[in-house]
CSV table of C-alpha atoms and ligand atoms in Angstrom, one decimal:
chain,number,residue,atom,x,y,z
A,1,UNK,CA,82.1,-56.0,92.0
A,2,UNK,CA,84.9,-54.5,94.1
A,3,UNK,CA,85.1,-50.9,93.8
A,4,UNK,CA,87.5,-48.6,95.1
A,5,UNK,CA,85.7,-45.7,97.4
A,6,UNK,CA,86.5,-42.9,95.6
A,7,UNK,CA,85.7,-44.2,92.2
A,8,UNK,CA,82.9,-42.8,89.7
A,9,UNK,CA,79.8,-45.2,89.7
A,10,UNK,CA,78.9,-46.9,87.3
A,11,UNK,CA,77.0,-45.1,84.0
A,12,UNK,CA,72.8,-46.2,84.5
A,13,UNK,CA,71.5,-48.4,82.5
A,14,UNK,CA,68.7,-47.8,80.5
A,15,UNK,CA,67.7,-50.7,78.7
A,16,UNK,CA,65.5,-50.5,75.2
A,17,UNK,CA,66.0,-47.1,75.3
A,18,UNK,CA,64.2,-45.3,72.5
A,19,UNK,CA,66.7,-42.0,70.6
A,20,UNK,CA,64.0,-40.9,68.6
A,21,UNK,CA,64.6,-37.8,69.6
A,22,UNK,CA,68.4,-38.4,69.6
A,23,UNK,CA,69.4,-38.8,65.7
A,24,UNK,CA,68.5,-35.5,63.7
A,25,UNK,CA,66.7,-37.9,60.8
A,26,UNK,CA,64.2,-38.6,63.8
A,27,UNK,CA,64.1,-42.3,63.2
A,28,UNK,CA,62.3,-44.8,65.1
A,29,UNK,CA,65.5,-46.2,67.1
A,30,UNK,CA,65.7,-48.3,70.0
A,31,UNK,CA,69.4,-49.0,71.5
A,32,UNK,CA,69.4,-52.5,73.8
A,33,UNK,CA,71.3,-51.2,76.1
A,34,UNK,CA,71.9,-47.3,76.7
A,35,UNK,CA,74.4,-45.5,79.4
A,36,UNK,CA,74.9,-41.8,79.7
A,37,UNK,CA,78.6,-40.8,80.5
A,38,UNK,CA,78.7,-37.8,82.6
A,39,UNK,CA,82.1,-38.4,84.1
A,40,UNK,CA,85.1,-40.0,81.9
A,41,UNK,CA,86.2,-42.0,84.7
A,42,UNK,CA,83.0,-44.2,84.2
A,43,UNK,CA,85.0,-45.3,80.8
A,44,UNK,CA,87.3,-47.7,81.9
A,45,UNK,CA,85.1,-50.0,84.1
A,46,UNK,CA,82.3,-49.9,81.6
A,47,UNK,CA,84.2,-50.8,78.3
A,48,UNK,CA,86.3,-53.6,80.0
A,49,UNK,CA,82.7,-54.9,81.0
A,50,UNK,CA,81.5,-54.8,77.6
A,51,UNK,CA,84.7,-55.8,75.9
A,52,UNK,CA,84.4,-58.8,78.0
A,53,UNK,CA,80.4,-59.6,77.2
A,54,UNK,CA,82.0,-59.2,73.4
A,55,UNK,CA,79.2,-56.8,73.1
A,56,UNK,CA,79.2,-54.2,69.9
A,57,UNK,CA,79.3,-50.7,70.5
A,58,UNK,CA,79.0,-47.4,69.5
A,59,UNK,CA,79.0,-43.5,70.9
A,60,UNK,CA,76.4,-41.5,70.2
A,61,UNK,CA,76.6,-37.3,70.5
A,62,UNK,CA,73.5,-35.5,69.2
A,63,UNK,CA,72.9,-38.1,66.4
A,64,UNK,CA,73.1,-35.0,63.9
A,65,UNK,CA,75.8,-37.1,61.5
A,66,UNK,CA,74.4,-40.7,61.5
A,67,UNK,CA,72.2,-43.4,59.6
A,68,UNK,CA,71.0,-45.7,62.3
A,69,UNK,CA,68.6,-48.8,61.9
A,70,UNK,CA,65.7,-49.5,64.0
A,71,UNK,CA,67.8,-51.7,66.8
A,72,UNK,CA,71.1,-50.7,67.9
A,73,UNK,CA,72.7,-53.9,69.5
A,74,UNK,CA,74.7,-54.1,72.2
A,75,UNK,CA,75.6,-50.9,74.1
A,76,UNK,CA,74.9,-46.9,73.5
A,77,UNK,CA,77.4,-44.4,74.7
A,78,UNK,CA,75.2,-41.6,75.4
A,79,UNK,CA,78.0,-38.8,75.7
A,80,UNK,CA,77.2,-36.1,78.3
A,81,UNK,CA,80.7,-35.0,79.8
A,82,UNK,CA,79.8,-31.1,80.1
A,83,UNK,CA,83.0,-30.0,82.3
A,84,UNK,CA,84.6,-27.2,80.5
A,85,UNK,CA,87.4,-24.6,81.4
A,86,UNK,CA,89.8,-21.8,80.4
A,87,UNK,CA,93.6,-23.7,80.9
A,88,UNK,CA,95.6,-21.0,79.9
A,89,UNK,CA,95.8,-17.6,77.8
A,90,UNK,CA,98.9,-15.7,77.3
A,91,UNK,CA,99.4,-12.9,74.6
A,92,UNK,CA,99.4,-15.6,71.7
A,93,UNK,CA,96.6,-17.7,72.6
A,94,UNK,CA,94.2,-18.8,75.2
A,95,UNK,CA,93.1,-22.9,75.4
A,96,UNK,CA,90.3,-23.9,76.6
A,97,UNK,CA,89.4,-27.5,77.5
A,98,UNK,CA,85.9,-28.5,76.5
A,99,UNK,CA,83.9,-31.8,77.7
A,100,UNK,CA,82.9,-34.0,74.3
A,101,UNK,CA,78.9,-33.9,75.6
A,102,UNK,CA,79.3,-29.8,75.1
A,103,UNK,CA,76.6,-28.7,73.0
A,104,UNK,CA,79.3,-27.5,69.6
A,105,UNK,CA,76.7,-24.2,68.9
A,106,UNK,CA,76.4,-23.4,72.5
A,107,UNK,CA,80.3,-23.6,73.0
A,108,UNK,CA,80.6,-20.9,69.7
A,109,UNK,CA,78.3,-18.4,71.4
A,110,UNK,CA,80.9,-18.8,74.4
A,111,UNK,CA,83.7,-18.4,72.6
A,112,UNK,CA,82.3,-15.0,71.1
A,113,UNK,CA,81.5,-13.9,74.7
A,114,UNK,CA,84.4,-14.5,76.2
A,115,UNK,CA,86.1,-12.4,72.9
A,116,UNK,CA,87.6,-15.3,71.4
A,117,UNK,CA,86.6,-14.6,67.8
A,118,UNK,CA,87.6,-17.1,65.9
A,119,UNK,CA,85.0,-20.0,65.5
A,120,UNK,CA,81.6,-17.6,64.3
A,121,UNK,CA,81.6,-19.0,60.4
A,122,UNK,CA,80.9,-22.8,62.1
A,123,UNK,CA,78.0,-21.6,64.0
A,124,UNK,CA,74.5,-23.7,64.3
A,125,UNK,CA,76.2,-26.7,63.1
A,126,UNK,CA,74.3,-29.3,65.6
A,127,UNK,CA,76.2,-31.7,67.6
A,128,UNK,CA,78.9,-32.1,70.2
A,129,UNK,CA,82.1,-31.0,70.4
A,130,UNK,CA,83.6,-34.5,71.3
A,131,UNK,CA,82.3,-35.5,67.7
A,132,UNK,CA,83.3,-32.0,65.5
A,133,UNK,CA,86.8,-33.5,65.2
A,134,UNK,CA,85.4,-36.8,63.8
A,135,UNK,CA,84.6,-35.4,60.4
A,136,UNK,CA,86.4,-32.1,61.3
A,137,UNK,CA,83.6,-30.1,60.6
A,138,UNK,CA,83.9,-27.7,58.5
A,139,UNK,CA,81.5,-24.4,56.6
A,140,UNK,CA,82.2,-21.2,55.1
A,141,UNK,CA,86.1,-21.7,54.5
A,142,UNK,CA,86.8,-22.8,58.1
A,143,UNK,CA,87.7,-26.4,59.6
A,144,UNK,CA,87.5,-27.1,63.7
A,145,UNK,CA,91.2,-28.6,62.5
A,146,UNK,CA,92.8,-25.0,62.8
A,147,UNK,CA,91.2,-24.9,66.4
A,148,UNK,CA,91.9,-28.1,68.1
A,149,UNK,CA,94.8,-28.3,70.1
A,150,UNK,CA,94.8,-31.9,71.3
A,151,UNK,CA,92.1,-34.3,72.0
A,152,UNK,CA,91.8,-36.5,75.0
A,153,UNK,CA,90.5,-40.1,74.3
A,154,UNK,CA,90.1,-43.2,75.8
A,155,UNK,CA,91.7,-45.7,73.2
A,156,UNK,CA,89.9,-48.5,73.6
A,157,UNK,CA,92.8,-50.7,72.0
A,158,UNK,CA,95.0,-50.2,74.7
A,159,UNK,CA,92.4,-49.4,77.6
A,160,UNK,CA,93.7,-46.2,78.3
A,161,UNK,CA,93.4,-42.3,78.4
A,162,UNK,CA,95.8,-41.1,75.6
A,163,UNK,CA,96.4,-37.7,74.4
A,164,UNK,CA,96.5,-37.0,70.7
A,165,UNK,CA,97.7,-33.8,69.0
A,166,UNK,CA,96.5,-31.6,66.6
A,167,UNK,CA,99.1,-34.0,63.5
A,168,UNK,CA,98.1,-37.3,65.6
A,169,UNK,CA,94.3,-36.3,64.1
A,170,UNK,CA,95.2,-36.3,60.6
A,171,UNK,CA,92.9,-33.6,59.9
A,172,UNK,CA,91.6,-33.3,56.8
A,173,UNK,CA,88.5,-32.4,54.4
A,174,UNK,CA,85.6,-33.6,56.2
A,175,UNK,CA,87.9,-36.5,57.8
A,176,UNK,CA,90.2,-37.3,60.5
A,177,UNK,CA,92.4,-39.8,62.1
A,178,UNK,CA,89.8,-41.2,64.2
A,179,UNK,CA,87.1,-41.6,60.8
A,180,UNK,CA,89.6,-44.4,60.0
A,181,UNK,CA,89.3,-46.0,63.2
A,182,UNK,CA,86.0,-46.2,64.0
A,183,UNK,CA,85.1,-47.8,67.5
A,184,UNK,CA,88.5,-47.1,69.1
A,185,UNK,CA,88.8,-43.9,70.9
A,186,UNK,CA,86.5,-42.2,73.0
A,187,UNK,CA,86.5,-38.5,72.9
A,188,UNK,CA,86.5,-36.9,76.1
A,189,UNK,CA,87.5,-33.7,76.2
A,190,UNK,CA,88.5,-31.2,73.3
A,191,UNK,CA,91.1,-28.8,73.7
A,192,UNK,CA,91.3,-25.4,71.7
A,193,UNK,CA,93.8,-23.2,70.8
A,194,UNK,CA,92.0,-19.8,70.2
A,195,UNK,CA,94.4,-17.3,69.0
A,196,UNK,CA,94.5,-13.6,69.5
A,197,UNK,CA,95.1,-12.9,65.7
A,198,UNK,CA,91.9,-13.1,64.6
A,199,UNK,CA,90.9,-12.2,60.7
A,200,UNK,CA,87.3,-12.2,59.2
A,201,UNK,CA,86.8,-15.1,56.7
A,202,UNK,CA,84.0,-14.0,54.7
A,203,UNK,CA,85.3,-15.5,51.0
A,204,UNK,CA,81.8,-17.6,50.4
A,205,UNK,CA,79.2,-15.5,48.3
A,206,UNK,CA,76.7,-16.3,50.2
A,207,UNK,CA,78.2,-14.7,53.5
A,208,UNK,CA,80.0,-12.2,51.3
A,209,UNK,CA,76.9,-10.8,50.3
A,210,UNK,CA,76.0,-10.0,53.6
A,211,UNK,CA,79.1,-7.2,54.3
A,212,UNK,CA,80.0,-4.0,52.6
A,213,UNK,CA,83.0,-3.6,55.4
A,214,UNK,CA,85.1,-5.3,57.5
A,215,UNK,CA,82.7,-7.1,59.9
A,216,UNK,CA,83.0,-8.1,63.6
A,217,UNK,CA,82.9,-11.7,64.3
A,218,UNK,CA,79.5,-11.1,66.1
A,219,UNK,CA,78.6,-9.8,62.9
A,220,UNK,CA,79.4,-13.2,61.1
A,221,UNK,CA,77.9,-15.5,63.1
A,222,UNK,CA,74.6,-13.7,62.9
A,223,UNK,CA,74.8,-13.8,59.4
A,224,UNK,CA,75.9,-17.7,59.6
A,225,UNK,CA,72.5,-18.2,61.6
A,226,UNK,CA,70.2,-16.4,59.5
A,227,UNK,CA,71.4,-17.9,55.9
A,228,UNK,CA,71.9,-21.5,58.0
A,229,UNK,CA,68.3,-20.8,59.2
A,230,UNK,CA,66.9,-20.0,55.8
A,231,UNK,CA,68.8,-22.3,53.8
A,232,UNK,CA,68.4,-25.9,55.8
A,233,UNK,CA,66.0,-27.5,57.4
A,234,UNK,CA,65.8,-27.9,61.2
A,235,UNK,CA,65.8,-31.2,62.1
A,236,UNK,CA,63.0,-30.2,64.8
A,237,UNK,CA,61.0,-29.8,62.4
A,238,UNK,CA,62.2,-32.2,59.1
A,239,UNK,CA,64.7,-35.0,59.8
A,240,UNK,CA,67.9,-35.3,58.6
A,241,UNK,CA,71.9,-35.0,58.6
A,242,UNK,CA,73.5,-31.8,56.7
A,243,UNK,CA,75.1,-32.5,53.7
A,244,UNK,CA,74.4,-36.4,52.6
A,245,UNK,CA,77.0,-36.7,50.0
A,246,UNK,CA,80.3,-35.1,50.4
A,247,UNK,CA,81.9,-32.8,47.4
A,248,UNK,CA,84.1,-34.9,45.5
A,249,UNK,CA,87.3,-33.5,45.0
A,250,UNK,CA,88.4,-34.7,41.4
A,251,UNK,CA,92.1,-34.8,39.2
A,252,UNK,CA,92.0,-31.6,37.5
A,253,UNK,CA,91.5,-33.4,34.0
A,254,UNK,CA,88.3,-35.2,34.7
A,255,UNK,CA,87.4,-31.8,35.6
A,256,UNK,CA,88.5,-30.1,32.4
A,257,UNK,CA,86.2,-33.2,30.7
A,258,UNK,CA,83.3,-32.5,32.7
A,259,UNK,CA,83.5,-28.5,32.1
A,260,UNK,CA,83.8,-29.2,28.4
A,261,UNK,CA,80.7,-31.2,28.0
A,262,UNK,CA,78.1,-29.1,31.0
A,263,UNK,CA,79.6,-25.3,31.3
A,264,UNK,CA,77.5,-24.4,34.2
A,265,UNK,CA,79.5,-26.7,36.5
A,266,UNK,CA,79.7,-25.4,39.8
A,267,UNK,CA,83.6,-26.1,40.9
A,268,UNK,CA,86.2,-24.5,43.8
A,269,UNK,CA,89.8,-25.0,43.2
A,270,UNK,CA,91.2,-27.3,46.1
A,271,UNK,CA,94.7,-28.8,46.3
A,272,UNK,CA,97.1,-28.4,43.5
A,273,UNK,CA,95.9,-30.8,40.6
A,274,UNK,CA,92.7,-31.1,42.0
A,275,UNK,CA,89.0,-29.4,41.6
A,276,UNK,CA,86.4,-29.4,44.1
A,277,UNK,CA,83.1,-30.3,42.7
A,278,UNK,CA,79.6,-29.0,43.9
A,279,UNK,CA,77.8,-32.0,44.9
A,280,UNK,CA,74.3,-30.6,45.0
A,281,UNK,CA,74.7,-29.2,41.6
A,282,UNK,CA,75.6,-32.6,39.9
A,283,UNK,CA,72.5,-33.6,42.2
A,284,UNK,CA,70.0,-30.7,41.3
A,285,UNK,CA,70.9,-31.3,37.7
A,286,UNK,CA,69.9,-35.1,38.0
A,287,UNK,CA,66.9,-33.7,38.6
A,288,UNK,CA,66.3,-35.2,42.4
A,289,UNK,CA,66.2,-31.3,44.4
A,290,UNK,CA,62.6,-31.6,45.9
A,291,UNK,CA,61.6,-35.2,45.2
A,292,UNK,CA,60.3,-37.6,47.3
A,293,UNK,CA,60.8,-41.3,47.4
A,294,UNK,CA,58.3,-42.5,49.9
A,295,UNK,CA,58.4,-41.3,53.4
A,296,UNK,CA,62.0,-39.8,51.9
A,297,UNK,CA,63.1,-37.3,49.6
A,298,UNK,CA,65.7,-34.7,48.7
A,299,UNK,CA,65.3,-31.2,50.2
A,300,UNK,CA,63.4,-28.5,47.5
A,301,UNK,CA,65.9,-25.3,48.9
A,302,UNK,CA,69.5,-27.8,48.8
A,303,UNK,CA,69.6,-31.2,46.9
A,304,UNK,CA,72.9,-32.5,49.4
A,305,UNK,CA,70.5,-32.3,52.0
A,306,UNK,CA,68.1,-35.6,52.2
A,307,UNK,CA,65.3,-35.3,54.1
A,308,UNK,CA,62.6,-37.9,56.3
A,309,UNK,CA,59.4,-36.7,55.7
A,310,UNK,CA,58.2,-38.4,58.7
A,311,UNK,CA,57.8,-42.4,59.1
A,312,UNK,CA,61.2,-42.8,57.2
A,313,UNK,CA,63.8,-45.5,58.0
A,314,UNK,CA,67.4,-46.1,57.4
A,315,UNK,CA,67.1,-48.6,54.8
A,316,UNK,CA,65.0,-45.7,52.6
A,317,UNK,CA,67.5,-43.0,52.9
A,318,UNK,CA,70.2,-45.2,52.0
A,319,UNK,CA,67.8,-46.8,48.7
A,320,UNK,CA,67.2,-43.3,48.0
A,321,UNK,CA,71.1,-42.1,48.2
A,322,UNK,CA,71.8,-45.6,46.4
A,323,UNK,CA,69.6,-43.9,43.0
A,324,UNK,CA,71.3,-40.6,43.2
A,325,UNK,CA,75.1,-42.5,43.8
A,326,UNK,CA,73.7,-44.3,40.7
A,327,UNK,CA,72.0,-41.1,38.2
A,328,UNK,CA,75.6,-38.7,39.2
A,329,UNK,CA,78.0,-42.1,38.3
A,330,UNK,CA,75.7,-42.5,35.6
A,331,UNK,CA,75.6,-39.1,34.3
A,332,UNK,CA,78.3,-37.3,35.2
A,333,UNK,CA,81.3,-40.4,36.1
A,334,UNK,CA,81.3,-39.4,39.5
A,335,UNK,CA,81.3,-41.4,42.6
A,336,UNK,CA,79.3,-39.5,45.7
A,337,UNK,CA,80.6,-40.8,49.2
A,338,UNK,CA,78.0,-41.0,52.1
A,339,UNK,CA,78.9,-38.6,54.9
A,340,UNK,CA,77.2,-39.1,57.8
A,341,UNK,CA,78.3,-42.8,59.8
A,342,UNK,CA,76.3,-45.2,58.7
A,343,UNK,CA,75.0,-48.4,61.3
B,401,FAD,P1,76.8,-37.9,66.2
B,401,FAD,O1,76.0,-37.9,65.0
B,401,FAD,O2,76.2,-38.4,67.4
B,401,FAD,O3,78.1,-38.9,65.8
B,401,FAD,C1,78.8,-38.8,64.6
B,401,FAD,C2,79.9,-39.8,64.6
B,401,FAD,O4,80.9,-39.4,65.6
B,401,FAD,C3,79.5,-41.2,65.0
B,401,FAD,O5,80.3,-42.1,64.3
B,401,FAD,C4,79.8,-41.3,66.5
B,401,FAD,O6,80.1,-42.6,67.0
B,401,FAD,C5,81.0,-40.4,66.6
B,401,FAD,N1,81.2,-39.8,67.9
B,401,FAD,C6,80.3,-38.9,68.4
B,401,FAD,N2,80.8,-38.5,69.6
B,401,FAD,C7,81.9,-39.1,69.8
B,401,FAD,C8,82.9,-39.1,70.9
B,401,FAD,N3,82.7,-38.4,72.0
B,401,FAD,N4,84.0,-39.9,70.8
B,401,FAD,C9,84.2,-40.7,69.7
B,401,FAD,N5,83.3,-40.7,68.6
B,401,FAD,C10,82.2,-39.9,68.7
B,401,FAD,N6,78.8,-30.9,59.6
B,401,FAD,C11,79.7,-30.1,59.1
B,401,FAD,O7,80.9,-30.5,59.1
B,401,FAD,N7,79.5,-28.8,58.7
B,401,FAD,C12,78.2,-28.3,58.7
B,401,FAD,O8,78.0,-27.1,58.4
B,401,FAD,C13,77.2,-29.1,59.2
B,401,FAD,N8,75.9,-28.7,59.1
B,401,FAD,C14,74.9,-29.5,59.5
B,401,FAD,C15,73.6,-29.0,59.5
B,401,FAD,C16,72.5,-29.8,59.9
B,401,FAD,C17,71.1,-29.3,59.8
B,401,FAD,C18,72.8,-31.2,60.3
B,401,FAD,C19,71.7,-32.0,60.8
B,401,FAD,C20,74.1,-31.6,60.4
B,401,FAD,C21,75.1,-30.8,60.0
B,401,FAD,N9,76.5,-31.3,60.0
B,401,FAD,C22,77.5,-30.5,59.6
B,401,FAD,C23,76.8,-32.6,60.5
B,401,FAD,C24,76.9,-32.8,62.0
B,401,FAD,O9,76.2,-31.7,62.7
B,401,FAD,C25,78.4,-32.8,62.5
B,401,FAD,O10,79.1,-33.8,61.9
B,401,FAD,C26,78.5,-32.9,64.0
B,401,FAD,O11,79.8,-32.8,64.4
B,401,FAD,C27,77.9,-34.3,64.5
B,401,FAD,O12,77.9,-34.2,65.9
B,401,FAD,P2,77.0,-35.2,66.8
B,401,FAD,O13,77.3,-34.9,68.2
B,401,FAD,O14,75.6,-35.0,66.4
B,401,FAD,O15,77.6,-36.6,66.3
B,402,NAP,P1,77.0,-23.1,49.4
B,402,NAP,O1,77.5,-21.9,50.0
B,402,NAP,O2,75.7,-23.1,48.6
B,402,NAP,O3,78.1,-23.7,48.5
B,402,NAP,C1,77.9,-25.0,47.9
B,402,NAP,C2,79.2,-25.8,48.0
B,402,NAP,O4,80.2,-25.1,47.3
B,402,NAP,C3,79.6,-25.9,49.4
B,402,NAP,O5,79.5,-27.3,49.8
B,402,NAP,C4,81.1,-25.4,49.5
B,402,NAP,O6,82.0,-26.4,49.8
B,402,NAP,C5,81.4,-25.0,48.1
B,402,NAP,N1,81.8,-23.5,48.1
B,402,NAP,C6,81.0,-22.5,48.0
B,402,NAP,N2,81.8,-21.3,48.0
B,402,NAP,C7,83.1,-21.7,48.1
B,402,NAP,C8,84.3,-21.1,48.1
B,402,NAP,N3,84.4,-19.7,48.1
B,402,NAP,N4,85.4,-21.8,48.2
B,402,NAP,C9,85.4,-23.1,48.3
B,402,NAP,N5,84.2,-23.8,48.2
B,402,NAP,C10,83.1,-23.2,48.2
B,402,NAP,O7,76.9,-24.2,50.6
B,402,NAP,P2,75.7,-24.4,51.7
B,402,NAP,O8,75.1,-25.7,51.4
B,402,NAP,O9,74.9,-23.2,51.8
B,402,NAP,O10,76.6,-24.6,53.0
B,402,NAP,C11,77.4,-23.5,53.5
B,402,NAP,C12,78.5,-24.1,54.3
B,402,NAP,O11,78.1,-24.8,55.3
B,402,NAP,C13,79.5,-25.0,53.4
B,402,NAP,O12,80.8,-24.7,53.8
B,402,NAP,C14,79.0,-26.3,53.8
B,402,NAP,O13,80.1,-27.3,53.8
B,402,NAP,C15,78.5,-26.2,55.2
B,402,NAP,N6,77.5,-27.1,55.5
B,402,NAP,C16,77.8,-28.4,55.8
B,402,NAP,C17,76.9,-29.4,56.1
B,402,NAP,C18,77.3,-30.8,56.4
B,402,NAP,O14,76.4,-31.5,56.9
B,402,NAP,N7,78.5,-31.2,56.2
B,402,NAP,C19,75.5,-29.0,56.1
B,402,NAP,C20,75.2,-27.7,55.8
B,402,NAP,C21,76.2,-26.8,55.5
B,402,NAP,P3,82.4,-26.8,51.3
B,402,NAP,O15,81.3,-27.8,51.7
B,402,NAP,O16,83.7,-27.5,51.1
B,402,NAP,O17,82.5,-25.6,52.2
């Protein structure tokens, strides 16, 4: 292969690599081929080289928002692009450009360092920042959307580093642009637009609860951590991947129905029309919050949250979220979408 002298080498191989340790559910995983990208100049070379082998493949962050089976064919982006630097602050704003292998919790005690308040109510969500835009994560009230100022990608469709602003994401709950288009762009760097403005978003009870006064956005994120801590389980120590099922968001009529005939429904208004529905209600009242299906089961303290016990594969969390898609539809009429990615 002729390469120019300056160019990046080549990401290692590592073939049969095992990422046990790599997906939060802690399955038994082995990817055929797997390459760390530490550089995003490694990107082009590598993806013309597997687009000509016609080999699938996928990019893999911290694993905390995937299903994967036991063999991953073809090759494993291992993303690990950690550059990350201040571009700019004025009066207004300041942006910072942050590499997609960034740890996303790490990068949120940084920002609150550097007094950029602004990000504390998404702390200790695992993961990287080149995958928060994918689902545009989101707790207590606040998206990653309002933060991102553009994304730089490699689009895979037209073999080349494109820039995509904030509207080119198509933000939305839980869901983006690039959710739709799986396996086309590479994240490779995030850029955010902090601004100076900054307002305390303490609306959710639970975080409510925690503040008499007007608190500082140090003050929030160590609230975040401790309920986060308390309330879900750390995937060092139990496998799994946040919230399973997203919160259906429903015509305000079906809602009306389903008040009428269970008044404890847990609901939050959303867009006009629309109602919000608590997912691990419907869940809890199906009666799954601390069962166990196997080496699988629903978490006892937050029935959105399914758990591997240990030993568990894929193929038991999905036949375990199949019966609770089933008892809700069944039950209640409604239709629970899978969030995490699914291989
Ligand atoms: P991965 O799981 O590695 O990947 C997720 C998807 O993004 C995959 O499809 C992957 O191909 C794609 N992807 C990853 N990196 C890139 C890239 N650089 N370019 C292109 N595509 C890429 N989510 C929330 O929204 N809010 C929460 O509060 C929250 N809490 C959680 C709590 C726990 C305990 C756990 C385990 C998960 C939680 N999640 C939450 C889900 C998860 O942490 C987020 O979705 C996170 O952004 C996933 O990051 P990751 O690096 O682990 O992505
Ligand atoms: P919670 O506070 O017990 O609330 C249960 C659900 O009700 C949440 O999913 C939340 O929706 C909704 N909700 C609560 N108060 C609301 C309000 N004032 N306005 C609108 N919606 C409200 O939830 P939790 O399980 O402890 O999680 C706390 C936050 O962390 C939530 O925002 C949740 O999304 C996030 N989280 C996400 C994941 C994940 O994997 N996606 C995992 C853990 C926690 P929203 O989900 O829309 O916020």
């Amino acid at each position: 292969m002729n390469r120019a002298q300056n160019a990046p080498s080549l990401p290692k191989l590592s073939p049969n690599l095992g990422l046990k340790s790599r997906n939060t559910f802690g399955f038994e995983v082995c990817a055929e081929q797997a390459y760390e990208i530490t550089d995003a100049a490694q990107i082009p070379e590598l993806m013309q080289a597997i687009a000509a082998q016609n080999l699938p493949w996928r990019v893999l962050g911290g694993g905390s928002n995937v299903v994967l089976p036991s063999t991953l064919p073809g090759a494993t982006l291992l993303m690990n692009i950690t550059a990350q630097e201040i571009v700019s602050a004025d009066e207004k704003e300041t942006r910072i450009a942050v590499g997609a292998g960034v740890n996303w919790h790490e990068f949120v005690i940084w920002s609150l360092q550097h007094d950029l308040p602004g990000l504390e109510n998404l702390a200790l969500i695992p993961g990287t920042v080149g995958a928060a835009p994918i689902q545009n994560i989101g707790a207590y009230g606040v998206e990653i959307a309002q933060y991102v100022n553009s994304i730089e990608a490699f689009d895979t469709q037209s073999q080349t580093f494109v820039t995509l602003a904030n509207a080119d994401c198509q933000f939305a709950y839980r869901d983006s642009y690039f959710k739709h288009h799986p396996n086309r762009f590479i994240v490779t760097k995030v850029i955010f637009s902090i601004p100076k403005a900054w307002q305390a978003r303490t609306h959710y009870a639970d975080l409510a609860k925690h503040f008499s006064t007007g608190p500082s956005a140090q003050a929030i994120f160590d609230a975040v951590c401790a309920i986060r801590s308390q309330k879900l389980p750390n995937p060092k120590v139990i496998g799994n991947a946040g919230s399973f099922f997203q919160n259906p968001i429903v015509p305000n009529e079906q809602y009306e129905t389903l008040l009428s005939k269970h008044p404890g429904l847990v609901s939050y208004p959303d867009a006009p029309g629309t109602r919000k529905l608590a997912a691990g209600w419907l869940i809890d009242q199906c009666g799954f919050k601390g069962q166990r299906m196997g080496e699988v089961g629903v978490y006892e303290n937050q029935a959105l949250v399914l758990v591997n016990h240990g030993g568990g594969t894929a193929q038991d969390i999905l036949g375990l979220a199949k019966c609770i898609q089933d008892k809700v539809r069944n039950d209640f009429g409604v239709s629970l979408q899978i969030e995490p990615n699914v291989y």
